[in-house]
mmCIF file of C-alpha atoms in Angstrom:
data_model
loop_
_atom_site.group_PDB
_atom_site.id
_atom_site.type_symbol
_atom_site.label_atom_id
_atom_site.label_comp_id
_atom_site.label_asym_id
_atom_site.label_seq_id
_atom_site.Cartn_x
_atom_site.Cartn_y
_atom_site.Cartn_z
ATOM 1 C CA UNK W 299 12.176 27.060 16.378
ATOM 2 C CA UNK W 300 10.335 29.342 14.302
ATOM 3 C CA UNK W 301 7.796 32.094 15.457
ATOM 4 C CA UNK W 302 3.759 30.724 15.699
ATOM 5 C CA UNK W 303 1.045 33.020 15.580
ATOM 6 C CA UNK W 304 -2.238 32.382 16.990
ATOM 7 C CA UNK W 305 -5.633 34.532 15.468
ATOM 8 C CA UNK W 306 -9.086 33.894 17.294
ATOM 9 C CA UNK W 307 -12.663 34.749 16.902
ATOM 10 C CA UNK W 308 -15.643 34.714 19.048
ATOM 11 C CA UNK W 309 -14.157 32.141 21.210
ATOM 12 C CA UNK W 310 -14.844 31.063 24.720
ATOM 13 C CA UNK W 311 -12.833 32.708 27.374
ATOM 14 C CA UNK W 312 -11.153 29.555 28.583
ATOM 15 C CA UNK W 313 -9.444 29.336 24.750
ATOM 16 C CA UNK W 314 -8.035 33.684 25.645
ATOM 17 C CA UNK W 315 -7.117 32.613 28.900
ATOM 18 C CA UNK W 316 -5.360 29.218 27.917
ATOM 19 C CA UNK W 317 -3.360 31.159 24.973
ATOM 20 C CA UNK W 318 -2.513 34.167 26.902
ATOM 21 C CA UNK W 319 -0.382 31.567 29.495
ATOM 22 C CA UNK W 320 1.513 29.940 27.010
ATOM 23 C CA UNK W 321 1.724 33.011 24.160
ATOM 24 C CA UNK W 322 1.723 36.575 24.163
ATOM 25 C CA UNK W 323 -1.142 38.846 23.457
ATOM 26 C CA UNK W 324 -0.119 41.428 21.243
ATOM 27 C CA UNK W 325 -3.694 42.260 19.816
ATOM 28 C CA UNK W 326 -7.471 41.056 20.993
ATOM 29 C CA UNK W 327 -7.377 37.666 20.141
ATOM 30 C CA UNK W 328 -3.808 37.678 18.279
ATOM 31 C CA UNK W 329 -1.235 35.814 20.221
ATOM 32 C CA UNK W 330 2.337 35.368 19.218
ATOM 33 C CA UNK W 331 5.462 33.024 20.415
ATOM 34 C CA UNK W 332 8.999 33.508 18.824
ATOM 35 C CA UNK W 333 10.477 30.451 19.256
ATOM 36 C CA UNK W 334 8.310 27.876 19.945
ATOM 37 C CA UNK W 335 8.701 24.339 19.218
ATOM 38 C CA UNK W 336 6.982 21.943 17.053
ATOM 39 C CA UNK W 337 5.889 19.563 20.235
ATOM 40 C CA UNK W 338 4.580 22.308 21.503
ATOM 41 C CA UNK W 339 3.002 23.698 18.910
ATOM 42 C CA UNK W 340 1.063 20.646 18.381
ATOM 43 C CA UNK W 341 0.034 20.087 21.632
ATOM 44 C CA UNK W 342 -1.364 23.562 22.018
ATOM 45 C CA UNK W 343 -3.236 22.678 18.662
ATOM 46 C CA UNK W 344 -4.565 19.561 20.249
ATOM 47 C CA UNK W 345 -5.855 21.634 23.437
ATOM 48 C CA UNK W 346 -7.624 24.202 20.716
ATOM 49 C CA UNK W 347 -8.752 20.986 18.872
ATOM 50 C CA UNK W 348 -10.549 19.126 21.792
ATOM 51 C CA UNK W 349 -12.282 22.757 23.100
ATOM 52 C CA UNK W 350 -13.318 23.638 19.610
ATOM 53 C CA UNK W 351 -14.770 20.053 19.440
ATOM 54 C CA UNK W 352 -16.719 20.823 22.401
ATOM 55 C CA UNK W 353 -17.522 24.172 22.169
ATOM 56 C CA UNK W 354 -18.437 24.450 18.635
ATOM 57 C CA UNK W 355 -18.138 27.881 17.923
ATOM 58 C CA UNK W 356 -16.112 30.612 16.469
ATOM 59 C CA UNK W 357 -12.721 30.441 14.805
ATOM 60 C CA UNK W 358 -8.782 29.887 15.247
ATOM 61 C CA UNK W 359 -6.119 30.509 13.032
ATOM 62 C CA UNK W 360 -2.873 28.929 13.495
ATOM 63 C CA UNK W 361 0.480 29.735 11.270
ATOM 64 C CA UNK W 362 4.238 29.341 11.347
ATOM 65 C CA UNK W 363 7.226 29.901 9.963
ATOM 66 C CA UNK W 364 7.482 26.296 7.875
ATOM 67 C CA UNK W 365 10.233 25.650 4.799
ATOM 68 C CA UNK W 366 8.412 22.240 3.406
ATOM 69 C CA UNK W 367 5.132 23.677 3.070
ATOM 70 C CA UNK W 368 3.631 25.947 0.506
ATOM 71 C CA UNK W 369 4.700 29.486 0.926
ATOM 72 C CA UNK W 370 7.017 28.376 3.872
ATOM 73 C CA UNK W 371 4.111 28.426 6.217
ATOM 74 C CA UNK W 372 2.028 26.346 8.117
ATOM 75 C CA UNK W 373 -1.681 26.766 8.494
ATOM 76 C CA UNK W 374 -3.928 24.911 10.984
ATOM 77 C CA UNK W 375 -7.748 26.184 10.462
ATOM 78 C CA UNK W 376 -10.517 25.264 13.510
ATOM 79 C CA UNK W 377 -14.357 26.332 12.148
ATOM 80 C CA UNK W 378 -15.461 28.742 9.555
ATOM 81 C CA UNK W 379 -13.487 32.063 9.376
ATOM 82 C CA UNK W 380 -15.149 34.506 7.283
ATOM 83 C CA UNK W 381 -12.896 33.430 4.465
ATOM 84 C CA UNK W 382 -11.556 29.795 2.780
ATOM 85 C CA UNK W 383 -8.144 29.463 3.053
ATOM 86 C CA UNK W 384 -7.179 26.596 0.286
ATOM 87 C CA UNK W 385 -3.954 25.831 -0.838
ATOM 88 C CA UNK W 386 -3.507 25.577 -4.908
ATOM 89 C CA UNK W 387 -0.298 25.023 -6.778
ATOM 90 C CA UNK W 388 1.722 25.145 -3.848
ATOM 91 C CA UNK W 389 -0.120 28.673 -3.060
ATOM 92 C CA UNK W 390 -2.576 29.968 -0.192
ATOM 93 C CA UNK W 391 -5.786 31.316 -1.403
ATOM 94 C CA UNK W 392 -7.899 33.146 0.174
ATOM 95 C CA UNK W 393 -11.701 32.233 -1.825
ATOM 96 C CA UNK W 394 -15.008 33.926 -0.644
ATOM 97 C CA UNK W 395 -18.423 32.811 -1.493
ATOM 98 C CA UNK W 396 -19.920 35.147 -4.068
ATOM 99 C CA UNK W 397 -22.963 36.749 -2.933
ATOM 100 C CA UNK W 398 -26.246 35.550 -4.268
#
């Protein structure tokens, strides 16, 4: 069960207070688990999913440790962090819009 990692910004409280029972809070807004499992993994996505649905606003980051994806990490992206994460040639990218 590899380690999942957890980044949000300008969230509602419910999505702190949610993570913080199921994860550890090492940083504002960084929570971590060592060993969790895929199930739940994916159901605590689908919990950030449906709020972030309603809600509308702010961002979460998701990653974990992942050996069939590119880099050998999972990424799960809700809203519009202040950078693109895009995956190219079995890379992450990070892109930023240029300024005008």
């Amino acid at each position: 069960m590899p380690m999942c990692v957890v980044v949000t910004s300008d969230v509602p409280p419910r999505f702190r207070g949610f993570l913080a029972s199921c994860m550890l809070e090492i940083a504002p807004g960084v929570y971590t688990q060592p060993d969790m499992s895929k199930a739940v993994r994916e159901r605590v996505w689908m919990v950030l999913s449906d709020w972030f649905a309603y809600f509308g606003r702010g961002s979460v980051v998701m990653t974990w440790a992942a050996p069939n994806k590119p880099e050998r990490q999972g990424l799960l992206v809700l809203g519009v962090p202040a950078k693109n994460l895009v995956e190219f040639d079995g890379c992450y990218l990070v892109r930023r819009d240029l300024p005008p």
